[in-house]
Structure formats: C-alpha cells, structure tokens
Amino acid sequence: MKPFKYTKILGILIGILTGLLALGLGYLSLVGLGFSQAFSSVINDAAILLFLVTAVILLLLGVLAGLGPFWLKRQGWRQFYIFYSITLGFCFLGVSFITRGALGNLFETVILGIGILYILQSTLVIIKK
C-alpha cells in the first residue's frame, strides 16, 4: 500500500469542506449585510471586511489542507503539516464551542466536524497511513 494514501484522501475532503465553509461564511455575511440595509441600521465597514478576510483566509487554509498531503515525503513539510493540522483542529473545535448558538446548527456542526477531521488528519500523518 502506498504511504499516505488515506491522508491524501482525507486532505482533499478537508480542503473541500473548508472551502465550502468559507463560501457559507461569505454567504452569511452578505445576508447580514442585506438585512442591515433592509432595516436601515448602521453598516460597519470593518465588520464586513473582517468577514471577507476570514472567508479568504479559510479558502487559503482549505487549499493548503487539500494540496499539503501530496508533499509529505519531505520530512520538514511533514513536521509542518502535523503542526498545521493539530493547530487548525483545535482552533476549529474552539470556534465551534465559542459560536454555540450564534451561527446555526448546520454551520456549528460543520465547524466541529472539520476540527475533528483535522485532528484525524494529523494522526494519519503521524502513523504514515
């Protein structure tokens, strides 16, 4: 069996899910912008920029998660990718508990699932599966 076969499959899945999460977060920000204009409330440009920057960063993290497993034969990249996966896994888990009740059940479940998958990804890289 090829080394890192399951890691590559899971990396591509995580990359796609993180990209979909970024698109969903961008959609939520646009809906919030529309509601704020409909109810004639003050629109904070910094908040809109923060949501869009967060969506772009999530897209970049998804691309790195999806393409990263293809370079795991190099020892330095493997060490970085283990740290990257563990860090993002715990960050996503923390965000899912912090945003409890704020984003809706679907987005919170997706964020929790992505966090668990990132931690699983790091364990697959460690055991070279």
C-alpha positions as a Markdown table, in Angstrom:
| # | Residue | x | y | z |
|---|---|---|---|---|
| 1 | Met | 0.0 | 0.0 | 0.0 |
| 2 | Lys | 1.3 | 3.5 | -0.8 |
| 3 | Pro | 2.2 | 5.6 | 2.1 |
| 4 | Phe | -0.2 | 8.5 | 3.0 |
| 5 | Lys | -3.0 | 7.1 | 0.8 |
| 6 | Tyr | -5.7 | 7.8 | 3.4 |
| 7 | Thr | -4.1 | 11.1 | 4.3 |
| 8 | Lys | -4.3 | 12.3 | 0.7 |
| 9 | Ile | -8.0 | 11.3 | 0.5 |
| 10 | Leu | -8.8 | 13.0 | 3.8 |
| 11 | Gly | -6.8 | 16.1 | 2.9 |
| 12 | Ile | -8.8 | 16.6 | -0.3 |
| 13 | Leu | -12.0 | 16.1 | 1.7 |
| 14 | Ile | -11.0 | 18.6 | 4.3 |
| 15 | Gly | -9.9 | 21.1 | 1.7 |
| 16 | Ile | -13.3 | 20.9 | 0.0 |
| 17 | Leu | -15.2 | 21.2 | 3.3 |
| 18 | Thr | -13.1 | 24.1 | 4.4 |
| 19 | Gly | -13.8 | 25.8 | 1.1 |
| 20 | Leu | -17.5 | 25.2 | 1.4 |
| 21 | Leu | -17.4 | 26.6 | 4.9 |
| 22 | Ala | -15.6 | 29.7 | 3.6 |
| 23 | Leu | -18.3 | 30.2 | 0.9 |
| 24 | Gly | -21.0 | 29.7 | 3.5 |
| 25 | Leu | -19.5 | 32.2 | 5.8 |
| 26 | Gly | -19.3 | 34.7 | 2.9 |
| 27 | Tyr | -23.0 | 34.0 | 2.2 |
| 28 | Leu | -23.9 | 34.6 | 5.8 |
| 29 | Ser | -22.0 | 37.9 | 5.7 |
| 30 | Leu | -23.9 | 39.0 | 2.6 |
| 31 | Val | -27.2 | 38.0 | 4.1 |
| 32 | Gly | -26.4 | 40.0 | 7.2 |
| 33 | Leu | -25.4 | 43.0 | 5.1 |
| 34 | Gly | -28.7 | 42.8 | 3.2 |
| 35 | Phe | -30.7 | 42.6 | 6.5 |
| 36 | Ser | -28.8 | 45.6 | 7.9 |
| 37 | Gln | -29.6 | 47.6 | 4.8 |
| 38 | Ala | -33.3 | 46.5 | 4.9 |
| 39 | Phe | -33.7 | 47.5 | 8.5 |
| 40 | Ser | -31.9 | 50.8 | 7.9 |
| 41 | Ser | -29.3 | 50.1 | 10.6 |
| 42 | Val | -25.7 | 51.3 | 10.5 |
| 43 | Ile | -23.4 | 49.1 | 8.5 |
| 44 | Asn | -20.0 | 48.8 | 10.0 |
| 45 | Asp | -17.4 | 48.5 | 7.1 |
| 46 | Ala | -14.8 | 47.0 | 9.4 |
| 47 | Ala | -17.2 | 44.1 | 10.2 |
| 48 | Ile | -17.8 | 43.4 | 6.5 |
| 49 | Leu | -14.1 | 43.5 | 5.8 |
| 50 | Leu | -13.4 | 41.1 | 8.7 |
| 51 | Phe | -15.9 | 38.6 | 7.4 |
| 52 | Leu | -14.5 | 38.8 | 3.8 |
| 53 | Val | -10.9 | 38.5 | 5.1 |
| 54 | Thr | -11.9 | 35.5 | 7.2 |
| 55 | Ala | -13.5 | 33.8 | 4.2 |
| 56 | Val | -10.4 | 34.4 | 2.1 |
| 57 | Ile | -8.2 | 33.0 | 4.8 |
| 58 | Leu | -10.4 | 29.9 | 5.2 |
| 59 | Leu | -10.2 | 29.4 | 1.4 |
| 60 | Leu | -6.4 | 29.5 | 1.6 |
| 61 | Leu | -6.3 | 27.1 | 4.5 |
| 62 | Gly | -8.6 | 24.8 | 2.6 |
| 63 | Val | -6.2 | 24.9 | -0.4 |
| 64 | Leu | -3.2 | 24.2 | 1.8 |
| 65 | Ala | -5.1 | 21.3 | 3.5 |
| 66 | Gly | -6.0 | 19.8 | 0.2 |
| 67 | Leu | -2.6 | 20.1 | -1.5 |
| 68 | Gly | -0.4 | 19.6 | 1.6 |
| 69 | Pro | -0.6 | 15.8 | 1.7 |
| 70 | Phe | 1.0 | 15.4 | -1.7 |
| 71 | Trp | 4.3 | 16.8 | -0.3 |
| 72 | Leu | 4.5 | 14.6 | 2.8 |
| 73 | Lys | 7.5 | 12.6 | 1.6 |
| 74 | Arg | 9.7 | 15.5 | 2.7 |
| 75 | Gln | 10.5 | 15.4 | 6.5 |
| 76 | Gly | 10.3 | 19.2 | 7.0 |
| 77 | Trp | 7.0 | 19.5 | 5.3 |
| 78 | Arg | 5.6 | 16.5 | 7.2 |
| 79 | Gln | 6.6 | 18.1 | 10.6 |
| 80 | Phe | 5.0 | 21.4 | 9.5 |
| 81 | Tyr | 1.8 | 19.7 | 8.3 |
| 82 | Ile | 1.4 | 17.8 | 11.6 |
| 83 | Phe | 1.7 | 21.0 | 13.5 |
| 84 | Tyr | -0.7 | 22.7 | 11.0 |
| 85 | Ser | -3.3 | 20.0 | 11.3 |
| 86 | Ile | -3.2 | 19.8 | 15.1 |
| 87 | Thr | -3.4 | 23.6 | 15.4 |
| 88 | Leu | -6.3 | 24.0 | 13.0 |
| 89 | Gly | -8.1 | 21.1 | 14.5 |
| 90 | Phe | -8.0 | 22.6 | 18.0 |
| 91 | Cys | -8.8 | 26.1 | 16.6 |
| 92 | Phe | -11.9 | 24.8 | 14.8 |
| 93 | Leu | -13.0 | 22.9 | 17.9 |
| 94 | Gly | -12.6 | 26.0 | 20.0 |
| 95 | Val | -14.5 | 28.1 | 17.4 |
| 96 | Ser | -17.4 | 25.6 | 17.4 |
| 97 | Phe | -17.8 | 25.8 | 21.1 |
| 98 | Ile | -17.4 | 29.6 | 21.2 |
| 99 | Thr | -20.0 | 30.2 | 18.5 |
| 100 | Arg | -22.5 | 27.8 | 20.1 |
| 101 | Gly | -26.0 | 29.1 | 19.1 |
| 102 | Ala | -24.7 | 32.0 | 17.0 |
| 103 | Leu | -24.3 | 30.6 | 13.5 |
| 104 | Gly | -27.0 | 27.9 | 13.5 |
| 105 | Asn | -26.8 | 24.2 | 14.0 |
| 106 | Leu | -25.6 | 23.3 | 10.4 |
| 107 | Phe | -22.5 | 25.7 | 10.5 |
| 108 | Glu | -21.6 | 24.8 | 14.0 |
| 109 | Thr | -21.8 | 21.0 | 13.2 |
| 110 | Val | -19.7 | 21.5 | 10.1 |
| 111 | Ile | -17.1 | 23.5 | 12.1 |
| 112 | Leu | -17.0 | 20.8 | 14.8 |
| 113 | Gly | -16.7 | 18.1 | 12.1 |
| 114 | Ile | -13.9 | 19.9 | 10.3 |
| 115 | Gly | -12.0 | 20.3 | 13.6 |
| 116 | Ile | -12.3 | 16.6 | 14.3 |
| 117 | Leu | -11.2 | 15.7 | 10.7 |
| 118 | Tyr | -8.1 | 18.0 | 11.1 |
| 119 | Ile | -7.1 | 16.2 | 14.2 |
| 120 | Leu | -7.7 | 12.8 | 12.5 |
| 121 | Gln | -5.6 | 14.1 | 9.6 |
| 122 | Ser | -2.6 | 14.8 | 11.9 |
| 123 | Thr | -2.8 | 11.4 | 13.4 |
| 124 | Leu | -2.8 | 9.8 | 9.9 |
| 125 | Val | 0.3 | 11.8 | 9.0 |
| 126 | Ile | 2.0 | 10.7 | 12.2 |
| 127 | Ile | 1.3 | 7.0 | 11.6 |
| 128 | Lys | 2.0 | 7.4 | 7.9 |
| 129 | Lys | -1.2 | 5.9 | 6.6 |
